[in-house]
CSV table of C-alpha atoms and ligand atoms in Angstrom, one decimal:
chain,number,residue,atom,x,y,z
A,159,UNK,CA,-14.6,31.0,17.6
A,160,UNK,CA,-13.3,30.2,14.1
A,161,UNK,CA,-14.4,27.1,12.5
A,162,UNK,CA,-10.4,26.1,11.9
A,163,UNK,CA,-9.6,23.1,14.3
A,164,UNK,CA,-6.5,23.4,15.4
A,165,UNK,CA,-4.8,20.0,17.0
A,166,UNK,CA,-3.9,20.5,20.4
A,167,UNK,CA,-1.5,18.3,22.1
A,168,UNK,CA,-3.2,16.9,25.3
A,169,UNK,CA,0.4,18.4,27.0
A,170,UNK,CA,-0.9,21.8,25.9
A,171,UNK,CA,-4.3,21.1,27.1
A,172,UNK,CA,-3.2,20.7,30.3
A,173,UNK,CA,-1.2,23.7,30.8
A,174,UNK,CA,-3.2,26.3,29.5
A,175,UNK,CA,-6.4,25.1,32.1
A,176,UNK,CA,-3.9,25.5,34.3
A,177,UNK,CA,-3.1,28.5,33.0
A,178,UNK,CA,-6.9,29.3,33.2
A,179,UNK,CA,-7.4,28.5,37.1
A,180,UNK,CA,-4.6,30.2,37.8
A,181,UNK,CA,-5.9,33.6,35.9
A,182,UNK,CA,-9.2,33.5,37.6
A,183,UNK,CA,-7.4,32.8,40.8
A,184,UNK,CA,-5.5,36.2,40.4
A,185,UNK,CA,-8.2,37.7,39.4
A,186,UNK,CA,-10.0,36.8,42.6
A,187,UNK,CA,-7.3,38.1,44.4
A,188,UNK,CA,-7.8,41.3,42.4
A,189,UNK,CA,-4.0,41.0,41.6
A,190,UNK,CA,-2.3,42.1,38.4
A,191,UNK,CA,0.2,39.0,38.1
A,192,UNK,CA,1.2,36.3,39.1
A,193,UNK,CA,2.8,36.7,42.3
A,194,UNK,CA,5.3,33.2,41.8
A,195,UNK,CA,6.8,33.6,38.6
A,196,UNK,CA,10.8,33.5,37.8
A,197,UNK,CA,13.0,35.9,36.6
A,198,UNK,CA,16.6,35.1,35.0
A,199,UNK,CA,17.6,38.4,36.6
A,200,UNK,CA,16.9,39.3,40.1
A,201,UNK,CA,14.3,41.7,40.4
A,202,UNK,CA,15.9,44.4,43.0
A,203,UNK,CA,12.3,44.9,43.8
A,204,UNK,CA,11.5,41.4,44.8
A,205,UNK,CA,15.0,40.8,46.1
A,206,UNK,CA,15.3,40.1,50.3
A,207,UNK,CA,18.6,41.5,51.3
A,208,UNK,CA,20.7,39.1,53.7
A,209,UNK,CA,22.7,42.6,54.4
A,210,UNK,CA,25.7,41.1,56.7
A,211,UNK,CA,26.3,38.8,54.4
A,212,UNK,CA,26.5,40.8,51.6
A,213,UNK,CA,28.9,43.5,53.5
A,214,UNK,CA,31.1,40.8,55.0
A,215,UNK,CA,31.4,39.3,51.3
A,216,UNK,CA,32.2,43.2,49.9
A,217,UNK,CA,34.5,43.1,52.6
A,218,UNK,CA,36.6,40.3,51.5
A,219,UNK,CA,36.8,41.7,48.6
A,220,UNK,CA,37.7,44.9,49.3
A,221,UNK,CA,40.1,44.1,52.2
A,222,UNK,CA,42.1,41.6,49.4
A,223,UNK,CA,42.1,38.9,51.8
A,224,UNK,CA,42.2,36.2,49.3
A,225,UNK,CA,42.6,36.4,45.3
A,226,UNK,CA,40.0,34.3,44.8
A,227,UNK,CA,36.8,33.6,46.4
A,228,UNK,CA,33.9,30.5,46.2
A,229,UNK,CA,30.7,31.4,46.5
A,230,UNK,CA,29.1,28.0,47.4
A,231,UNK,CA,25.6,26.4,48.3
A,232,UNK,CA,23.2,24.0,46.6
A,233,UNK,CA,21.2,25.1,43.6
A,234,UNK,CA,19.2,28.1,44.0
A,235,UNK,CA,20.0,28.9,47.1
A,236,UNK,CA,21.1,32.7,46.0
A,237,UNK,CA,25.1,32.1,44.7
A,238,UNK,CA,24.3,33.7,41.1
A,239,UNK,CA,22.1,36.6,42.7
A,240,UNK,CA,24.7,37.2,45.5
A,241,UNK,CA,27.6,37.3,42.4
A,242,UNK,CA,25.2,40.5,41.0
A,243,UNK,CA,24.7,42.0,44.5
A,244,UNK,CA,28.8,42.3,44.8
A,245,UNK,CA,28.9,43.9,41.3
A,246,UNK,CA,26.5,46.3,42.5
A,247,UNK,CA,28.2,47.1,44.9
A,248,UNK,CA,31.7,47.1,44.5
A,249,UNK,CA,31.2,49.3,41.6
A,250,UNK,CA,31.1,52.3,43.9
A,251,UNK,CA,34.0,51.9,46.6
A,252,UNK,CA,37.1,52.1,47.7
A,253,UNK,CA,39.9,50.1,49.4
A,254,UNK,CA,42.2,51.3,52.2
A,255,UNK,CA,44.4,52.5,49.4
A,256,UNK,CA,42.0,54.5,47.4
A,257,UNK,CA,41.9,52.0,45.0
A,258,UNK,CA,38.7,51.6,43.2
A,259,UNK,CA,37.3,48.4,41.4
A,260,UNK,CA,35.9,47.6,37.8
A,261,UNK,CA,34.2,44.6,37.0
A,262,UNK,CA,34.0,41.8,34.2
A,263,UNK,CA,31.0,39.1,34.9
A,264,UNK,CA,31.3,36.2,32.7
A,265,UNK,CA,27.4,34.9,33.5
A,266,UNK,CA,27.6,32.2,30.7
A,267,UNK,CA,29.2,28.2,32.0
A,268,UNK,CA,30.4,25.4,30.3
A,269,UNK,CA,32.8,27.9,27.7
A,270,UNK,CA,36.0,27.0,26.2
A,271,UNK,CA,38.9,28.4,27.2
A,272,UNK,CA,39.2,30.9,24.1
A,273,UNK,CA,35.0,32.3,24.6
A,274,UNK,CA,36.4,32.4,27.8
A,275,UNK,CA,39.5,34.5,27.3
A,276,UNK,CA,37.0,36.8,25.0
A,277,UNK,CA,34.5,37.1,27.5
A,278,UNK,CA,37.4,38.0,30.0
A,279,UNK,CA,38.9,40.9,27.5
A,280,UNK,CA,35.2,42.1,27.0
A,281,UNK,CA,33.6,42.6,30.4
A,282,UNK,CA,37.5,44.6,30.9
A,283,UNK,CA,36.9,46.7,27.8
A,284,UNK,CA,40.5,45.3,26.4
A,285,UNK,CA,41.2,45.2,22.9
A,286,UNK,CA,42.4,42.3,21.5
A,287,UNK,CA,42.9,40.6,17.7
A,288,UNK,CA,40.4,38.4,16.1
A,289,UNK,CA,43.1,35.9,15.4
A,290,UNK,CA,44.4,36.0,18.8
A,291,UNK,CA,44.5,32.3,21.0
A,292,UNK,CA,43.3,32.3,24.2
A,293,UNK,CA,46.9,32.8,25.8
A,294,UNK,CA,47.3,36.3,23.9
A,295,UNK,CA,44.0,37.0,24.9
A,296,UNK,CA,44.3,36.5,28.3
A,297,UNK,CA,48.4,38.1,28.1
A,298,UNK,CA,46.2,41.1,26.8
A,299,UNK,CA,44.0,41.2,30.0
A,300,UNK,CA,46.7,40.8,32.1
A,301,UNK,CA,48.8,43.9,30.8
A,302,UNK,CA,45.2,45.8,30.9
A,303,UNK,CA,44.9,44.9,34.5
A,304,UNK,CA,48.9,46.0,35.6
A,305,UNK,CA,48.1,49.3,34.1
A,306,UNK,CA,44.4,50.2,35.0
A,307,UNK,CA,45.7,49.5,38.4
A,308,UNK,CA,49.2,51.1,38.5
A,309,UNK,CA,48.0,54.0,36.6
A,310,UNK,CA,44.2,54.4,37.6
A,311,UNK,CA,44.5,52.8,40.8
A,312,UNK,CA,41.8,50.5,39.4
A,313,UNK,CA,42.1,46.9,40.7
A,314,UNK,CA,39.8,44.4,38.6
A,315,UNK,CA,37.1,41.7,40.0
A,316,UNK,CA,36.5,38.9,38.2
A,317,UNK,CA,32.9,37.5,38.3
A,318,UNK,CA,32.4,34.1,36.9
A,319,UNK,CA,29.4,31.9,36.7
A,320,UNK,CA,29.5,28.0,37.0
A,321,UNK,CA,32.6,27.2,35.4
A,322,UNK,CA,32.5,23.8,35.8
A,323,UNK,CA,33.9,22.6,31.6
A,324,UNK,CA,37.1,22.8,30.8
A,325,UNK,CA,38.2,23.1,34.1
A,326,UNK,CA,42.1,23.0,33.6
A,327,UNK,CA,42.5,25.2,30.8
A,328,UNK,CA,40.2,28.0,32.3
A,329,UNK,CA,41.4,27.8,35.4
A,330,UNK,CA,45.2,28.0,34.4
A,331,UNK,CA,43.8,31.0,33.1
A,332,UNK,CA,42.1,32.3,36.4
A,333,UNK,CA,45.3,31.6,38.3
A,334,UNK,CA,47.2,33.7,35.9
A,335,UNK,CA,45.0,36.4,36.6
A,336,UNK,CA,44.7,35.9,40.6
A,337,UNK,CA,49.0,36.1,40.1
A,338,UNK,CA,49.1,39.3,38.5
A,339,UNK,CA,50.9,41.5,40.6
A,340,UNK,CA,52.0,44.7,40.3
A,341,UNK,CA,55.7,45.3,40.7
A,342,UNK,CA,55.9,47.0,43.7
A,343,UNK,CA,53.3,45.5,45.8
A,344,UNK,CA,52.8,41.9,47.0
A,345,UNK,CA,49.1,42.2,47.3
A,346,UNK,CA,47.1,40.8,44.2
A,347,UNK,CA,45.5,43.1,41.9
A,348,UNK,CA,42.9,41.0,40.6
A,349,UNK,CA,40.5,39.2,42.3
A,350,UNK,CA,38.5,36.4,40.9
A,351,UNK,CA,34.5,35.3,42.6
A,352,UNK,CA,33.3,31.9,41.3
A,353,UNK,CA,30.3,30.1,42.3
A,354,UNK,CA,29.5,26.5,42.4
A,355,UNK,CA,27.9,23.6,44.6
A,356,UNK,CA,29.9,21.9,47.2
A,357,UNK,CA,29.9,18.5,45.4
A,358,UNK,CA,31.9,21.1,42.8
A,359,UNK,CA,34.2,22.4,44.9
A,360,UNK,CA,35.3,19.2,46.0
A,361,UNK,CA,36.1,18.0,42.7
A,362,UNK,CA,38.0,21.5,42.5
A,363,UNK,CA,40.1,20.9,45.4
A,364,UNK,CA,40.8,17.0,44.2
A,365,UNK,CA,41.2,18.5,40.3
A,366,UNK,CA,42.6,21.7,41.0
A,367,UNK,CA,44.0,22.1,44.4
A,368,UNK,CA,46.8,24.9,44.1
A,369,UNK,CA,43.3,26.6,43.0
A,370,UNK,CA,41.0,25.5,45.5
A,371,UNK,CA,43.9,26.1,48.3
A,372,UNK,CA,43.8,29.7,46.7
A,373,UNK,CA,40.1,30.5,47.1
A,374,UNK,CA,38.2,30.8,49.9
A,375,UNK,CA,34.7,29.0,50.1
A,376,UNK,CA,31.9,30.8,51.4
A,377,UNK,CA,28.8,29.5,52.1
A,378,UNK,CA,25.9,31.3,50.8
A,379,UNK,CA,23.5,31.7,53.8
A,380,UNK,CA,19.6,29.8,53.7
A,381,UNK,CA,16.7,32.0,54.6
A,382,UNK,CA,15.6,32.4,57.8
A,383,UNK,CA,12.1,32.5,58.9
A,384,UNK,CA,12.1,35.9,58.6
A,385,UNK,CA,13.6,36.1,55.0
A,386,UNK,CA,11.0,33.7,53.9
A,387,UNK,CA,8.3,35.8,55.1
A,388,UNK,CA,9.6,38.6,53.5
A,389,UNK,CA,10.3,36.6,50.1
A,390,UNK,CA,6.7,36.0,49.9
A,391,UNK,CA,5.4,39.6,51.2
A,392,UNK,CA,7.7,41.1,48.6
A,393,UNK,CA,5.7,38.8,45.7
A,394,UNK,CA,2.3,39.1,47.3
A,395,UNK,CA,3.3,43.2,47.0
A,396,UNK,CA,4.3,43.4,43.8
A,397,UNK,CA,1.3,41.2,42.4
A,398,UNK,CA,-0.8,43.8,43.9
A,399,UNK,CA,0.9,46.7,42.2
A,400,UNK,CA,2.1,47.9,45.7
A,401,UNK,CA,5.6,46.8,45.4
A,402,UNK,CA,6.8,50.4,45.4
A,403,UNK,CA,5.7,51.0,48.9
A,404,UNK,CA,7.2,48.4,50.5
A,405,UNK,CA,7.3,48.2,53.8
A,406,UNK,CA,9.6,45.9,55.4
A,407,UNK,CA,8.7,45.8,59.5
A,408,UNK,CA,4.8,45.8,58.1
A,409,UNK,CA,3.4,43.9,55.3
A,410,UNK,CA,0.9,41.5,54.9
A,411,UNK,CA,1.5,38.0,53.5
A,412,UNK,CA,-2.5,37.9,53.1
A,413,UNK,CA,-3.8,35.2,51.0
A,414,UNK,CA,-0.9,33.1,53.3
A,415,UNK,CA,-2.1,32.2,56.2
A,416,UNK,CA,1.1,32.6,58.5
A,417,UNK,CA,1.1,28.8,59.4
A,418,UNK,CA,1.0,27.8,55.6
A,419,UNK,CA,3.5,30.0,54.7
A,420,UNK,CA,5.6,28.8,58.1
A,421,UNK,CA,5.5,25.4,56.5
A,422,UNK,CA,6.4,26.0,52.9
A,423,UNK,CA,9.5,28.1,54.7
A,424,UNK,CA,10.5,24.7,56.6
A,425,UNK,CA,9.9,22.8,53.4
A,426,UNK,CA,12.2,24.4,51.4
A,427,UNK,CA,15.3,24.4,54.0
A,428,UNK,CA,15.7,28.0,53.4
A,429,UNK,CA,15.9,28.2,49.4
A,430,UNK,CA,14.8,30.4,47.7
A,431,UNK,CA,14.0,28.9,44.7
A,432,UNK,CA,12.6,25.8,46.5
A,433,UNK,CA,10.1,28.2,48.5
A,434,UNK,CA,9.5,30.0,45.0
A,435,UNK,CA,8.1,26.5,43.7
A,436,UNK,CA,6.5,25.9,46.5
A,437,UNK,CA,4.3,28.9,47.0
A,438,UNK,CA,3.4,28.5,43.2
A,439,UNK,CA,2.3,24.8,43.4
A,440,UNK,CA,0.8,25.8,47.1
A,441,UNK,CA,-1.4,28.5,44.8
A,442,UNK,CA,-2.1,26.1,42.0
A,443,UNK,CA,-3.9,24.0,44.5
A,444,UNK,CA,-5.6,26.8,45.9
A,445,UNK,CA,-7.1,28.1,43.1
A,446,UNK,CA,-8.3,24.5,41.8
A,447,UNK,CA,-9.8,24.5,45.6
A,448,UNK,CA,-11.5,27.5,44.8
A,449,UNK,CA,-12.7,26.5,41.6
A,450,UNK,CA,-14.7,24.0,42.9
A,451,UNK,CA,-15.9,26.6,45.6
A,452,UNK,CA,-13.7,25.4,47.8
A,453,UNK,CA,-12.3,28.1,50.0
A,454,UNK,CA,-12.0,32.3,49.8
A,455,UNK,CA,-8.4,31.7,47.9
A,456,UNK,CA,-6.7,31.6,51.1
A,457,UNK,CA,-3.5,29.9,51.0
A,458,UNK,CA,-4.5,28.0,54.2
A,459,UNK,CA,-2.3,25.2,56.4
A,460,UNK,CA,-3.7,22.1,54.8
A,461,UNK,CA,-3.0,22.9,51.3
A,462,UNK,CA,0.5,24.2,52.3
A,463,UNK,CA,1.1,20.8,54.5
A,464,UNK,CA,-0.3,18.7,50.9
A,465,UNK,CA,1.9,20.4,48.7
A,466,UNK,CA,4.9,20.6,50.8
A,467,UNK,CA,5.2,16.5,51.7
A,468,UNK,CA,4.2,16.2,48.4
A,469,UNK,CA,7.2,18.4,47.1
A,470,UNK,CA,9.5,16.6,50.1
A,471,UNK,CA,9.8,13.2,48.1
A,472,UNK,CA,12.1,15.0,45.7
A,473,UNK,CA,13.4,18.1,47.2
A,474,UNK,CA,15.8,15.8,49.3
A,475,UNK,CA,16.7,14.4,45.9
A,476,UNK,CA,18.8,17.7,44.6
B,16,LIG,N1,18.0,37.0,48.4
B,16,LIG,C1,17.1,36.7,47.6
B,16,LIG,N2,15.9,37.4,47.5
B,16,LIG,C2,14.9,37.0,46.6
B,16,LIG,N3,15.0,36.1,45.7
B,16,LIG,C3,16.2,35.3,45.7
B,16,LIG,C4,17.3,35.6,46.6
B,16,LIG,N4,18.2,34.8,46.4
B,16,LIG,C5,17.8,34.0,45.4
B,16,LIG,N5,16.6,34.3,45.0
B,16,LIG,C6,15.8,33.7,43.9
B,16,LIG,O1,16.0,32.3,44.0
B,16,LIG,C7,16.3,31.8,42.7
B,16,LIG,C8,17.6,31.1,42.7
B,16,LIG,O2,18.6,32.1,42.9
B,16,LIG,P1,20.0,32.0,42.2
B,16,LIG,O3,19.9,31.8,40.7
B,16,LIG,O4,20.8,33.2,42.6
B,16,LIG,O5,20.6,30.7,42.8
B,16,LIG,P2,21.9,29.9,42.5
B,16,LIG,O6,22.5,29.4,43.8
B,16,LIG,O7,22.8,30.6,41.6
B,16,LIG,O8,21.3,28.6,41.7
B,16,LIG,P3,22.1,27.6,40.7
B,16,LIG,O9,22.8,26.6,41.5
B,16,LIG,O10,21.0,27.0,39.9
B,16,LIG,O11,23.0,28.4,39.8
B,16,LIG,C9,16.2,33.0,41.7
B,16,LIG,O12,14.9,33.0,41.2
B,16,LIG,C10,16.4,34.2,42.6
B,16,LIG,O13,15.7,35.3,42.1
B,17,LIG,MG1,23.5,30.3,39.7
């Protein structure tokens, strides 16, 4: 050590001893990471695949039952991940019609109505002039769309994120686009995905409702038991470095005992984010256990029971 003192906030203290009984729980383990850690983007390795749903959300979609859909569900509970899973794969089929489908995902909230109109004529590939208002913007994106699908038999999807600011002007803009029709069918051409929380979609419908009436909700499904499992067999696998051979009817969920990690499932009503927390804070305590010689690192039914009441108290607060 260098002779320098350094001040170090009592905050910073804390987390990198945390930091440090964490490390020499891993390594323990004989994993290479930490198992519990979050990503802004989903991992398609770590990512447990709620197939129906997905397929009968493609299928919406695809089948242009409604110009606009809601994908809706309390925080973390999968909206933004299932908004990247229909990008996937849309990219790559075909309607009834042979039509097939391009994309723009606007992953940013809270924009203006002009970043907005940008954003739109971007993630579209349209040109459009520096000086240009958000109205000629968006008049740009709409011609773009009439001809990419009368000419290319390309229909466009509209992926946006959380656009709960500046709800009238963007969404004057959204209905312009879920409108567009081309002049000799009656079907829309575009079709627009948001996703939000019910509280939002209420204030939609109270706001907004020739747009709410427009777009279908959809629920975003919980996890079952069996998802849960999975969620954490995926992690356990990929902190081992074995993420590659994955297989999904037999893993291990090993240092979980299947009780704890039954519990922490319960506890988190299904959310994945929730259950993500929980299994961290669940190892956290573990590894302090094991610190004091406490335990093999087993994740074990006590701990798991601890943590989750603990977490309880203000889960039910979100
Ligand atoms: N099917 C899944 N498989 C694995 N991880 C998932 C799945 N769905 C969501 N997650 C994880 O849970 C967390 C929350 O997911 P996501 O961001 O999609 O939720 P959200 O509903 O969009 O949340 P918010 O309301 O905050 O926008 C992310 O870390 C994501 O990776
Ligand atoms: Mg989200």
């Amino acid at each position: 050590m260098s002779g320098i003192q350094k001040k170090v906030s009592p905050f910073t203290k804390h987390f990198e001893a945390r930091k440090e009984i964490l490390d020499s729980w891993i390594k323990h383990m004989e994993f290479r990471r930490n198992p519990f850690l979050g990503f802004t983007l989903p991992n398609p390795e770590l990512l447990v695949e709620m197939s129906e749903f997905l397929e009968s959300l493609v299928d919406i979609v695809v089948s242009n039952e409604r110009p606009a859909i809601f994908l809706r569900g309390p925080v973390g509970v999968g909206k933004s991940t299932h908004l990247i899973l229909i990008r996937r794969d849309i990219q790559n089929l075909q309607d009834l019609h042979g039509n097939a489908f391009r994309t723009a995902y606007i992953d940013r909230s809270g924009l203006h109505a002009r970043q907005f109109a940008r954003l739109c004529a971007i993630g579209f590939n349209v040109k459009f002039n520096k000086s240009d208002d958000s109205d000629e913007i968006m008049d740009s994106v709409g011609k773009d769309i009439i001809e990419k699908y009368e000419k290319e038999k390309i229909r466009s999807v509209l992926l946006a994120e959380d656009i709960s600011e500046n709800q009238h002007e963007i969404f004057s803009k959204l209905q312009y686009l879920a409108d567009l029709n081309a002049e000799k069918t009656e079907e829309p051409i575009a079709t627009i995905i948001m996703t939000g929380t019910s509280e939002y979609f209420q204030a939609l419908t109270a706001v907004l409702p020739q747009i709410a009436d427009r777009s279908e909700p959809i629920d975003v499904p919980r996890f079952e038991w069996k998802h849960s499992r999975e969620f954490i067999g995926r992690r356990i696998a990929y902190a081992k470095g074995e993420i590659s051979s994955f297989d999904i009817d037999d893993f291990s969920i090993y240092p979980f005992e299947e009780d704890a990690a039954k519990i922490l499932a319960d506890s988190s009503r299904g959310i994945p984010r929730d259950l993500r927390l929980l299994c961290r804070a669940s190892v956290s305590v573990t590894a302090d256990a094991l610190l004091r010689k406490e335990g093999k690192g087993e994740i074990n039914y006590e701990i798991a029971k601890v943590v989750s009441e603990y977490y309880q108290s203000f889960l039910s607060e979100v």
